[in-house]
Tab-separated table of C-alpha atoms and ligand atoms in Angstrom:
chain	number	residue	atom	x	y	z
E	1	MET	CA	-75.476	130.043	-85.389
E	2	LEU	CA	-75.011	126.947	-86.722
E	3	ARG	CA	-72.969	124.452	-83.868
E	4	THR	CA	-71.413	121.113	-85.532
E	5	ARG	CA	-68.977	118.902	-84.381
E	6	VAL	CA	-66.384	121.175	-87.367
E	7	THR	CA	-67.371	124.609	-85.238
E	8	GLU	CA	-66.579	122.589	-81.970
E	9	MET	CA	-63.706	121.185	-82.890
E	10	PHE	CA	-61.997	124.027	-85.039
E	11	GLY	CA	-63.422	126.435	-82.718
E	12	LEU	CA	-65.343	128.527	-85.312
E	13	ASP	CA	-68.467	130.958	-85.804
E	14	HIS	CA	-69.592	129.328	-89.050
E	15	PRO	CA	-69.555	125.553	-90.126
E	16	ILE	CA	-67.838	127.162	-93.473
E	17	ILE	CA	-64.243	126.281	-94.309
E	18	SER	CA	-62.612	127.592	-97.180
E	19	ALA	CA	-60.813	125.043	-99.487
E	20	PRO	CA	-57.093	124.983	-100.030
E	21	MET	CA	-56.611	126.275	-103.667
E	22	ALA	CA	-53.034	126.319	-104.514
E	23	GLY	CA	-52.507	129.541	-106.522
E	24	THR	CA	-55.693	130.875	-105.368
E	25	SER	CA	-55.841	130.566	-101.839
E	26	GLY	CA	-53.235	132.805	-99.599
E	27	GLY	CA	-52.976	134.107	-96.737
E	28	ALA	CA	-55.053	136.854	-97.207
E	29	LEU	CA	-58.422	134.922	-98.569
E	30	ALA	CA	-57.237	132.203	-95.369
E	31	ALA	CA	-56.979	135.865	-93.119
E	32	ALA	CA	-60.686	137.021	-93.946
E	33	VAL	CA	-62.375	133.384	-94.045
E	34	SER	CA	-61.298	132.855	-90.456
E	35	ALA	CA	-61.637	136.502	-89.094
E	36	ALA	CA	-65.009	136.075	-90.579
E	37	GLY	CA	-66.431	133.069	-87.992
E	38	GLY	CA	-65.049	130.487	-90.774
E	39	LEU	CA	-61.578	128.481	-91.424
E	40	GLY	CA	-59.380	129.995	-94.124
E	41	MET	CA	-57.100	127.446	-95.837
E	42	ILE	CA	-53.498	128.379	-97.338
E	43	GLY	CA	-53.135	126.140	-100.392
E	44	ALA	CA	-49.509	125.287	-99.599
E	45	SER	CA	-48.138	123.284	-102.897
E	46	VAL	CA	-47.481	126.047	-105.474
E	47	TYR	CA	-44.977	128.105	-102.423
E	48	SER	CA	-40.912	128.005	-101.761
E	49	PRO	CA	-40.735	126.857	-97.936
E	50	GLU	CA	-40.110	130.940	-97.338
E	51	GLN	CA	-43.409	132.101	-99.141
E	52	LEU	CA	-45.193	129.666	-96.920
E	53	ALA	CA	-44.054	130.709	-93.935
E	54	ALA	CA	-44.561	134.199	-95.409
E	55	GLU	CA	-48.347	133.507	-96.059
E	56	ILE	CA	-48.684	131.887	-92.406
E	57	ARG	CA	-47.736	134.994	-91.082
E	58	LEU	CA	-49.516	137.470	-93.382
E	59	VAL	CA	-52.771	135.412	-91.984
E	60	ARG	CA	-51.224	135.873	-88.138
E	61	ASP	CA	-50.840	139.372	-88.894
E	62	HIS	CA	-54.680	139.738	-89.733
E	63	THR	CA	-57.083	137.107	-87.210
E	64	ASP	CA	-56.160	135.230	-83.938
E	65	ARG	CA	-58.647	133.302	-85.539
E	66	ASN	CA	-58.123	129.764	-86.077
E	67	PHE	CA	-56.870	128.489	-89.861
E	68	GLY	CA	-55.002	125.802	-91.969
E	69	VAL	CA	-52.870	124.730	-94.299
E	70	GLY	CA	-53.544	122.221	-97.400
E	71	PHE	CA	-51.003	120.523	-99.362
E	72	ILE	CA	-51.427	118.525	-102.516
E	73	THR	CA	-49.868	115.716	-101.244
E	74	SER	CA	-48.922	113.674	-104.155
E	75	ALA	CA	-46.577	117.014	-104.757
E	76	PRO	CA	-42.622	116.824	-104.311
E	77	ASN	CA	-42.607	119.265	-102.188
E	78	THR	CA	-45.433	118.568	-99.728
E	79	ASP	CA	-42.539	117.402	-97.085
E	80	GLU	CA	-40.549	120.826	-97.134
E	81	LEU	CA	-43.670	122.446	-96.700
E	82	MET	CA	-45.212	120.497	-93.911
E	83	ASP	CA	-41.733	121.227	-92.019
E	84	VAL	CA	-42.668	124.896	-92.382
E	85	ALA	CA	-46.390	124.740	-91.313
E	86	ILE	CA	-45.596	122.317	-88.174
E	87	GLU	CA	-42.724	124.521	-87.670
E	88	HIS	CA	-45.056	127.328	-87.518
E	89	GLN	CA	-47.499	125.493	-85.476
E	90	VAL	CA	-50.569	126.040	-87.826
E	91	PRO	CA	-53.865	124.773	-86.245
E	92	VAL	CA	-54.944	123.126	-88.728
E	93	ILE	CA	-53.207	120.905	-91.478
E	94	ALA	CA	-55.526	119.063	-94.773
E	95	HIS	CA	-54.296	116.176	-97.122
E	96	ALA	CA	-54.994	115.137	-100.381
E	97	PHE	CA	-54.629	112.453	-103.057
E	98	ALA	CA	-51.871	110.612	-101.511
E	99	ASP	CA	-51.751	108.329	-99.010
E	100	PRO	CA	-51.862	110.908	-95.503
E	101	GLY	CA	-50.557	108.517	-93.017
E	102	ARG	CA	-47.232	109.591	-91.883
E	103	HIS	CA	-47.782	112.949	-92.280
E	104	ILE	CA	-50.869	112.577	-89.966
E	105	ALA	CA	-48.209	111.032	-86.984
E	106	ALA	CA	-46.356	114.000	-86.973
E	107	ALA	CA	-49.001	116.930	-86.866
E	108	SER	CA	-50.721	115.470	-84.106
E	109	GLN	CA	-47.301	114.453	-82.237
E	110	VAL	CA	-47.797	118.453	-81.813
E	111	GLY	CA	-51.212	118.850	-81.529
E	112	ILE	CA	-51.814	119.623	-84.701
E	113	LYS	CA	-55.655	118.394	-86.156
E	114	THR	CA	-55.604	116.564	-89.916
E	115	ILE	CA	-58.559	116.683	-92.471
E	116	VAL	CA	-58.136	114.523	-95.305
E	117	GLN	CA	-59.805	115.081	-98.658
E	118	VAL	CA	-61.440	111.792	-99.637
E	119	GLN	CA	-62.695	111.095	-103.506
E	120	SER	CA	-64.310	107.560	-102.276
E	121	VAL	CA	-65.831	105.672	-99.365
E	122	GLU	CA	-62.979	102.981	-98.884
E	123	LEU	CA	-60.722	106.681	-98.821
E	124	ALA	CA	-62.639	107.438	-96.258
E	125	ARG	CA	-61.828	103.809	-94.673
E	126	ARG	CA	-58.121	104.716	-94.963
E	127	ALA	CA	-58.207	108.334	-93.726
E	128	VAL	CA	-60.145	107.372	-90.298
E	129	ALA	CA	-57.932	104.374	-90.018
E	130	ALA	CA	-54.408	106.643	-90.162
E	131	GLY	CA	-55.772	108.816	-87.352
E	132	ALA	CA	-57.221	111.571	-89.615
E	133	ASP	CA	-59.238	114.451	-87.210
E	134	ALA	CA	-61.819	115.422	-90.063
E	135	ILE	CA	-63.123	114.216	-93.470
E	136	ALA	CA	-63.593	116.306	-96.689
E	137	VAL	CA	-65.465	114.069	-98.796
E	138	GLN	CA	-64.821	115.423	-101.993
E	139	GLY	CA	-67.823	115.056	-105.052
E	140	ILE	CA	-67.391	114.809	-108.133
E	141	GLU	CA	-68.224	118.312	-109.119
E	142	ALA	CA	-65.802	119.958	-107.358
E	143	GLY	CA	-64.021	122.542	-108.633
E	144	GLY	CA	-60.374	121.718	-109.502
E	145	HIS	CA	-58.548	118.469	-108.529
E	146	THR	CA	-60.833	115.509	-108.246
E	147	GLY	CA	-62.105	111.764	-107.729
E	148	TYR	CA	-64.142	110.574	-110.988
E	149	VAL	CA	-66.167	107.909	-108.513
E	150	GLY	CA	-69.700	110.017	-107.444
E	151	GLY	CA	-71.085	113.082	-106.428
E	152	THR	CA	-71.833	114.670	-103.000
E	153	LEU	CA	-75.274	113.748	-102.433
E	154	PRO	CA	-74.613	110.211	-101.986
E	155	MET	CA	-71.040	109.856	-101.125
E	156	VAL	CA	-71.194	112.661	-97.974
E	157	PRO	CA	-74.033	109.917	-96.400
E	158	ALA	CA	-72.318	107.045	-98.053
E	159	VAL	CA	-69.100	107.927	-96.286
E	160	ILE	CA	-70.670	109.036	-92.925
E	161	ASP	CA	-72.216	105.947	-92.696
E	162	ALA	CA	-68.859	103.963	-93.531
E	163	ILE	CA	-67.309	105.455	-90.481
E	164	GLY	CA	-69.120	107.069	-87.578
E	165	ASP	CA	-67.897	109.222	-85.050
E	166	ILE	CA	-65.181	111.529	-87.103
E	167	PRO	CA	-67.072	114.591	-88.303
E	168	VAL	CA	-67.510	115.019	-92.037
E	169	VAL	CA	-67.723	118.317	-94.403
E	170	ALA	CA	-69.150	117.695	-97.764
E	171	ALA	CA	-66.912	119.685	-100.856
E	172	GLY	CA	-68.294	119.844	-104.328
E	173	GLY	CA	-70.952	122.290	-104.982
E	174	ILE	CA	-71.836	124.298	-102.566
E	175	ALA	CA	-71.609	127.961	-103.573
E	176	ASP	CA	-74.457	129.181	-101.346
E	177	GLY	CA	-76.637	128.715	-98.651
E	178	ARG	CA	-79.218	125.926	-100.111
E	179	GLY	CA	-76.038	123.996	-100.583
E	180	LEU	CA	-74.726	124.292	-96.865
E	181	ALA	CA	-77.969	123.616	-95.375
E	182	ALA	CA	-78.753	120.593	-97.745
E	183	VAL	CA	-74.947	118.982	-96.536
E	184	LEU	CA	-76.122	119.511	-93.264
E	185	MET	CA	-79.539	117.841	-93.684
E	186	LEU	CA	-77.128	114.893	-95.110
E	187	GLY	CA	-75.457	114.837	-92.076
E	188	ALA	CA	-72.449	116.447	-92.443
E	189	ASP	CA	-70.316	119.155	-90.371
E	190	GLY	CA	-69.784	121.680	-92.789
E	191	ALA	CA	-69.078	123.285	-96.322
E	192	TRP	CA	-65.748	123.386	-97.783
E	193	MET	CA	-66.030	125.180	-100.617
E	194	GLY	CA	-63.549	126.114	-103.684
E	195	THR	CA	-65.468	127.844	-106.503
E	196	ARG	CA	-67.376	130.526	-104.638
E	197	PHE	CA	-64.339	131.561	-103.151
E	198	VAL	CA	-62.373	131.318	-106.179
E	199	ALA	CA	-64.667	134.840	-107.253
E	200	SER	CA	-63.288	137.146	-104.257
E	201	GLU	CA	-61.623	139.807	-103.890
E	202	GLU	CA	-59.031	138.157	-101.726
E	203	SER	CA	-58.165	134.940	-104.184
E	204	THR	CA	-55.069	135.095	-105.874
E	205	SER	CA	-56.734	133.516	-109.171
E	206	ASN	CA	-55.714	136.337	-111.910
E	207	ALA	CA	-58.880	138.436	-113.154
E	208	LEU	CA	-60.053	136.383	-116.422
E	209	SER	CA	-60.347	133.522	-113.808
E	210	LYS	CA	-62.521	135.104	-111.761
E	211	GLN	CA	-65.215	136.577	-114.026
E	212	ALA	CA	-65.239	133.475	-115.929
E	213	VAL	CA	-66.508	131.733	-112.301
E	214	VAL	CA	-69.146	135.036	-112.481
E	215	ASP	CA	-69.773	134.989	-116.561
E	216	HIS	CA	-70.024	130.708	-116.818
E	217	GLY	CA	-73.040	128.400	-115.667
E	218	ALA	CA	-73.455	125.587	-114.606
E	219	ASP	CA	-73.131	123.558	-117.810
E	220	GLU	CA	-69.503	124.866	-118.660
E	221	TRP	CA	-66.828	122.451	-116.189
E	222	VAL	CA	-65.973	119.637	-116.973
E	223	LEU	CA	-63.931	116.777	-115.388
E	224	THR	CA	-60.576	116.105	-118.085
E	225	ARG	CA	-56.596	114.961	-117.314
E	226	ILE	CA	-55.516	116.579	-120.290
E	227	TYR	CA	-53.580	119.179	-118.746
E	228	ASP	CA	-51.835	117.023	-116.084
E	229	ILE	CA	-51.415	114.559	-118.674
E	230	LEU	CA	-49.112	117.361	-120.972
E	231	THR	CA	-47.765	119.095	-118.123
E	232	HIS	CA	-47.154	116.024	-116.178
E	233	ALA	CA	-48.648	116.998	-113.501
E	234	PRO	CA	-47.756	114.262	-110.168
E	235	PHE	CA	-51.837	113.637	-109.748
E	236	PRO	CA	-52.750	110.093	-109.443
E	237	ASP	CA	-54.358	108.413	-112.633
E	238	ASP	CA	-57.824	108.279	-111.172
E	239	ILE	CA	-57.733	112.142	-110.546
E	240	GLY	CA	-58.818	114.218	-112.623
E	241	GLU	CA	-59.558	118.523	-112.863
E	242	ARG	CA	-62.623	120.169	-113.552
E	243	ILE	CA	-62.325	123.172	-114.697
E	244	LEU	CA	-64.119	125.621	-117.695
E	245	ASN	CA	-64.794	123.503	-121.303
E	246	ASN	CA	-62.793	124.759	-124.125
E	247	PRO	CA	-62.105	123.891	-127.787
E	248	PHE	CA	-58.875	122.390	-126.942
E	249	ILE	CA	-60.521	120.433	-124.604
E	250	GLU	CA	-63.246	119.268	-126.786
E	251	ALA	CA	-60.546	118.548	-129.992
E	252	TRP	CA	-58.191	115.816	-127.425
E	253	THR	CA	-61.086	114.568	-125.520
E	254	GLY	CA	-60.671	110.417	-126.664
E	255	PHE	CA	-57.399	111.581	-128.176
E	256	GLU	CA	-55.512	111.604	-124.532
E	257	ASN	CA	-52.850	108.190	-125.697
E	258	GLU	CA	-51.746	110.757	-128.484
E	259	LEU	CA	-51.452	113.602	-126.018
E	260	ASP	CA	-47.387	113.131	-125.268
E	261	GLU	CA	-46.552	113.383	-129.118
E	262	HIS	CA	-47.797	116.339	-129.689
E	263	ARG	CA	-46.710	117.631	-125.854
E	264	THR	CA	-43.765	120.076	-127.035
E	265	GLU	CA	-46.175	122.115	-129.795
E	266	LEU	CA	-49.675	121.626	-127.666
E	267	LEU	CA	-47.592	123.593	-123.862
E	268	GLN	CA	-46.225	125.793	-127.277
E	269	GLN	CA	-50.118	126.395	-127.657
E	270	ILE	CA	-50.928	126.640	-124.076
E	271	GLN	CA	-48.134	129.214	-123.323
E	272	GLN	CA	-49.124	131.803	-126.125
E	273	GLY	CA	-52.919	131.271	-125.067
E	274	SER	CA	-52.175	131.964	-121.028
E	275	GLU	CA	-50.311	134.633	-122.228
E	276	SER	CA	-52.793	136.530	-124.314
E	277	GLY	CA	-55.850	135.440	-121.705
E	278	ASP	CA	-57.718	133.021	-124.279
E	279	LEU	CA	-60.389	131.531	-122.945
E	280	ASP	CA	-60.510	128.569	-125.702
E	281	ILE	CA	-57.048	127.265	-124.146
E	282	ILE	CA	-56.039	127.920	-121.147
E	283	ARG	CA	-57.658	125.845	-117.931
E	284	VAL	CA	-59.960	128.294	-115.435
E	285	LEU	CA	-60.094	125.702	-112.655
E	286	ALA	CA	-63.305	125.873	-110.790
E	287	GLY	CA	-66.366	123.628	-110.438
E	288	ASN	CA	-70.500	123.393	-112.058
E	289	SER	CA	-70.988	125.609	-108.554
E	290	ALA	CA	-69.666	128.617	-110.613
E	291	GLY	CA	-73.393	128.185	-112.006
E	292	LEU	CA	-74.695	130.071	-108.711
E	293	VAL	CA	-71.793	132.482	-108.935
E	294	HIS	CA	-72.964	136.092	-109.975
E	295	GLU	CA	-71.003	138.401	-108.279
E	296	ILE	CA	-66.796	138.816	-107.328
E	297	LEU	CA	-67.442	139.786	-103.658
E	298	PRO	CA	-64.825	140.086	-100.346
E	299	ALA	CA	-64.719	136.517	-98.414
E	300	GLY	CA	-66.140	137.549	-95.174
E	301	GLU	CA	-68.821	138.973	-97.209
E	302	ILE	CA	-69.477	135.449	-98.947
E	303	VAL	CA	-69.039	133.822	-95.204
E	304	ARG	CA	-71.815	136.019	-93.914
E	305	ARG	CA	-74.553	136.088	-96.996
E	306	VAL	CA	-74.092	131.538	-96.916
E	307	VAL	CA	-74.592	131.087	-92.975
E	308	ALA	CA	-77.379	133.905	-93.419
E	309	GLU	CA	-79.217	132.006	-96.257
E	310	ALA	CA	-78.989	128.542	-94.602
E	311	GLU	CA	-79.642	129.846	-91.555
E	312	MET	CA	-82.857	131.028	-93.793
E	313	ILE	CA	-83.415	127.995	-95.056
E	314	LEU	CA	-83.705	125.401	-91.942
E	315	ARG	CA	-85.727	127.580	-90.579
E	316	SER	CA	-88.482	128.623	-92.520
E	317	ARG	CA	-89.131	125.356	-95.556
E	318	PRO	CA	-88.636	121.803	-93.581
E	319	SER	CA	-92.790	123.511	-91.533
E	320	GLY	CA	-93.383	125.043	-94.993
E	321	ILE	CA	-93.078	121.648	-96.711
E	322	ILE	CA	-94.384	119.047	-93.969
E	323	ILE	CA	-98.016	119.139	-93.739
E	324	GLU	CA	-99.476	117.680	-90.461
E	325	GLY	CA	-101.565	114.924	-90.089
E	326	GLU	CA	-102.007	111.392	-90.782
E	327	ALA	CA	-99.734	110.203	-93.880
E	328	ASP	CA	-102.220	108.514	-96.710
E	329	THR	CA	-100.922	104.778	-97.198
E	330	SER	CA	-103.719	104.122	-99.447
E	331	VAL	CA	-102.920	102.253	-102.555
E	332	ALA	CA	-104.781	103.542	-105.621
T	401	FMN	C1	-59.379	127.002	-108.425
T	401	FMN	C2	-58.763	125.213	-107.198
T	401	FMN	C3	-57.920	125.121	-106.793
T	401	FMN	C4	-57.661	123.838	-106.353
T	401	FMN	N1	-56.260	123.296	-105.024
T	401	FMN	C5	-56.559	122.702	-104.232
T	401	FMN	C6	-55.343	121.896	-103.557
T	401	FMN	O1	-54.334	123.027	-104.037
T	401	FMN	N2	-55.614	121.430	-102.938
T	401	FMN	C7	-56.966	120.763	-102.661
T	401	FMN	O2	-56.596	119.566	-101.915
T	401	FMN	N3	-57.555	120.498	-103.753
T	401	FMN	C8	-57.670	121.630	-104.234
T	401	FMN	N4	-58.870	122.419	-104.845
T	401	FMN	C9	-60.279	121.490	-104.961
T	401	FMN	C10	-60.921	121.495	-103.666
T	401	FMN	O3	-60.129	121.794	-102.039
T	401	FMN	C11	-62.310	121.697	-103.168
T	401	FMN	O4	-62.493	119.986	-102.988
T	401	FMN	C12	-63.026	122.261	-104.141
T	401	FMN	O5	-62.925	123.336	-105.214
T	401	FMN	C13	-64.600	121.893	-103.710
T	401	FMN	O6	-65.390	122.374	-104.848
T	401	FMN	P1	-66.074	123.345	-104.939
T	401	FMN	O7	-65.571	124.044	-105.763
T	401	FMN	O8	-67.682	123.111	-105.738
T	401	FMN	O9	-66.244	124.181	-104.168
T	401	FMN	C14	-59.243	123.146	-105.740
T	401	FMN	C15	-59.535	123.453	-106.427
T	401	FMN	C16	-59.859	124.755	-107.177
T	401	FMN	C17	-61.717	125.426	-107.421
């Protein structure tokens, strides 16, 4: 068993949180992860209030373990969806991409814990000042929307150094036990994993996206704002989205200022591409860790495999690489 401040805080068997992924993580995925001993998160922002209530009920029908609801907090529907999460007394709420302050206050008044996903040390400091119970540090390699500042490897210890005692989970680039073991060694209290769970049986991503995560390697995912500019998506300007590279992105990168001029025709092309399942133009949200994903699995099995591999590495690898004896400090 791996025990950290996050397993203690949220009553988990394993330090794994499935990321809230709008359009991908509904109640079925959250329930499967929580039932397996992790913390399953519903990605709320695509739902109506009634749909979100139904997804919350779905989790509770399947498991009595803790779970959470996560928001794209910059989206205009956050207030009404937060009301649903609070009314249903969900155990955990997560925010990202906007100032979470008043939402944290509203949740903590009724005993709900809040995790804030941040993309910089400065945002982590502000989230702690606003009352966050835990921080998810999101590196640039993360799938879906993320920042342009830095990778998970340097950002996690930098945030830990900056914020002190608040539990930190690492988000971005973790898809197997090697990644979980690595971030625990950085001092993180767990892994917040998205891409690996896109390719799970319970995710609500379409079949094409799930298979794309399996089929495409670590080199093929890029951070872009092209689709967000075209669709007027509700994200701050310093947030992009990591998606599967394609000829459409290659054609428009560097010409972002001209997108508005061609908006109608480009949106039509994207719509046609979606209808025909054309990977040359549609968006597949996932990160570089797709290169570590080789099959679509039940989410509970993903949790079990990642934990078993991390435990095995943490038991065996340090003793295999530390050589006992005097360090050689002589200079040649
Ligand atoms: C398909 C997809 C959808 C996502 N949707 C959201 C979302 O709705 N809210 C959010 O805060 N983060 C979202 N993210 C980002 C995740 O929370 C997380 O930071 C990321 O998946 C971690 O990196 P990884 O994909 O390498 O595991 C999404 C990621 C993916 C892959």
